Tab-separated table of C-alpha atoms in Angstrom:
chain	number	residue	atom	x	y	z
A	205	MET	CA	51.029	120.271	63.768
A	206	PRO	CA	52.992	117.868	61.526
A	207	SER	CA	55.008	115.124	63.178
A	208	ASP	CA	58.769	114.810	62.698
A	209	ARG	CA	58.152	112.017	60.170
A	210	GLN	CA	55.684	114.172	58.233
A	211	ARG	CA	58.224	117.000	58.110
A	212	GLU	CA	60.825	114.511	56.888
A	213	ALA	CA	58.374	113.285	54.241
A	214	ALA	CA	57.834	116.845	53.018
A	215	ARG	CA	61.603	117.469	52.941
A	216	MET	CA	62.297	114.312	50.939
A	217	LEU	CA	59.484	115.132	48.542
A	218	ARG	CA	60.951	118.587	47.894
A	219	ILE	CA	64.285	116.981	47.015
A	220	ALA	CA	62.500	114.428	44.801
A	221	HIS	CA	60.892	117.292	42.876
A	222	ARG	CA	64.335	118.809	42.346
A	223	ASP	CA	65.649	115.517	40.914
A	224	LEU	CA	62.604	115.126	38.688
A	225	LYS	CA	63.006	118.689	37.416
A	226	THR	CA	66.523	117.755	36.345
A	227	ALA	CA	65.328	114.536	34.665
A	228	ARG	CA	62.624	116.449	32.791
A	229	SER	CA	65.269	118.790	31.388
A	230	MET	CA	67.230	115.822	29.997
A	231	LEU	CA	64.896	114.634	27.224
A	232	ASP	CA	67.368	115.344	24.417
A	233	THR	CA	69.215	112.064	23.844
A	234	ASP	CA	71.961	113.834	21.895
A	235	LEU	CA	72.792	116.053	24.856
A	236	PHE	CA	72.209	113.735	27.822
A	237	ASP	CA	73.249	110.118	28.228
A	238	GLU	CA	70.533	107.737	29.280
A	239	ALA	CA	72.533	106.735	32.362
A	240	SER	CA	72.681	110.349	33.568
A	241	TRP	CA	68.972	110.904	32.985
A	242	GLY	CA	68.091	107.548	34.568
A	243	PHE	CA	70.111	108.408	37.656
A	244	HIS	CA	67.899	111.454	38.276
A	245	VAL	CA	64.709	109.425	37.759
A	246	GLN	CA	66.057	106.831	40.195
A	247	GLN	CA	66.925	109.515	42.731
A	248	ALA	CA	63.505	111.170	42.451
A	249	THR	CA	61.816	107.792	42.841
A	250	GLU	CA	63.997	106.796	45.785
A	251	LYS	CA	63.307	110.028	47.641
A	252	ALA	CA	59.584	109.840	46.892
A	253	LEU	CA	59.388	106.293	48.258
A	254	LYS	CA	61.303	107.364	51.362
A	255	ALA	CA	58.879	110.277	51.732
A	256	TRP	CA	55.989	107.801	51.481
A	257	ILE	CA	57.530	105.634	54.204
A	258	SER	CA	57.957	108.722	56.391
A	259	ALA	CA	54.345	109.725	55.715
A	260	LEU	CA	53.388	106.301	57.069
A	261	GLU	CA	55.234	107.309	60.271
A	262	GLN	CA	58.055	104.819	59.686
A	263	GLU	CA	61.800	105.239	59.392
A	264	TYR	CA	63.311	104.435	56.005
A	265	PRO	CA	66.632	102.629	55.515
A	266	ARG	CA	69.674	104.042	53.746
A	267	THR	CA	69.366	102.164	50.466
A	268	HIS	CA	69.094	102.732	46.723
A	269	ASP	CA	67.022	99.535	46.328
A	270	LEU	CA	63.632	100.698	45.055
A	271	SER	CA	62.154	97.195	45.407
A	272	LEU	CA	63.056	97.136	49.094
A	273	LEU	CA	61.493	100.553	49.629
A	274	GLY	CA	58.339	99.444	47.807
A	275	GLN	CA	58.125	96.350	49.989
A	276	LEU	CA	58.446	98.465	53.128
A	277	ILE	CA	55.513	100.573	51.932
A	278	ILE	CA	53.465	97.397	51.440
A	279	ASP	CA	54.491	96.168	54.892
A	280	CYS	CA	53.213	99.449	56.340
A	281	GLY	CA	49.855	99.145	54.580
A	282	GLY	CA	50.521	101.236	51.478
A	283	ASP	CA	49.963	100.131	47.892
A	284	PRO	CA	52.747	101.184	45.502
A	285	THR	CA	51.625	98.734	42.778
A	286	ARG	CA	50.885	101.509	40.253
A	287	PHE	CA	54.512	102.680	40.486
A	288	GLN	CA	56.194	99.287	40.774
A	289	SER	CA	57.774	99.458	37.308
A	290	LEU	CA	59.949	102.356	38.533
A	291	GLU	CA	61.865	99.685	40.469
A	292	ASN	CA	63.629	99.039	37.152
A	293	PHE	CA	65.621	102.212	37.822
A	294	THR	CA	67.464	100.740	40.823
A	295	PRO	CA	70.584	99.974	38.716
A	296	PHE	CA	70.791	103.649	37.696
A	297	GLY	CA	71.341	104.591	41.346
A	298	SER	CA	73.971	101.987	42.002
A	299	ARG	CA	75.733	100.020	39.268
A	300	LEU	CA	75.085	102.110	36.121
A	301	ARG	CA	76.263	105.375	37.584
A	302	TYR	CA	79.762	103.906	37.721
A	303	ASP	CA	79.651	102.175	34.314
A	304	ASP	CA	81.652	104.174	31.775
A	305	GLU	CA	79.937	102.490	28.807
A	306	PRO	CA	76.458	101.320	29.832
A	307	ASP	CA	74.274	99.649	27.223
A	308	ALA	CA	71.557	101.975	25.951
A	309	LEU	CA	68.050	100.852	26.834
A	310	ASN	CA	66.374	103.507	24.658
A	311	LEU	CA	63.762	104.224	27.313
A	312	ASP	CA	60.848	106.572	26.669
A	313	ARG	CA	62.088	109.397	28.851
A	314	ALA	CA	58.903	111.455	28.750
A	315	ALA	CA	56.749	108.478	29.772
A	316	TRP	CA	59.044	107.494	32.648
A	317	ASN	CA	59.279	111.112	33.802
A	318	GLN	CA	55.483	111.247	33.868
A	319	LEU	CA	55.163	108.058	35.925
A	320	CYS	CA	57.706	109.460	38.359
A	321	ALA	CA	55.747	112.741	38.506
A	322	ASP	CA	52.579	110.745	39.220
A	323	LEU	CA	54.388	109.051	42.115
A	324	LEU	CA	55.432	112.406	43.538
A	325	ASP	CA	51.869	113.700	43.212
A	326	HIS	CA	50.559	110.612	44.993
A	327	VAL	CA	53.009	110.959	47.854
A	328	GLY	CA	52.202	114.658	48.102
A	329	SER	CA	48.519	113.769	48.502
A	330	LEU	CA	49.428	111.736	51.615
A	331	LEU	CA	50.891	114.736	53.416
A	332	PRO	CA	48.895	117.140	55.574
């Protein structure tokens, strides 16, 4: 029977998939601002990292800081190195979501969506 933390991990991962589904639908740069798309990638990443922490039977903090969440995974014995570049999305979950005219970064949305999907798949493989 799954522990409370494992159930929490599964719940967070389901929400992460919902955010990633939204990000994947936002590839058209004429229809969707980069800041809006990036927010959903950040949210999917944040929830996936929190799911990973829960899968390691730890409690995660209330934060949007992806670097902090990655460090907590390392501290618990996990290795998020492959997904570390997703930490660049932290500003999308905090500062950029309130910026009415953010500078465009012209990010490769499909590539970032795929890395985020790979993270979700990895975290899913940690669950019973």
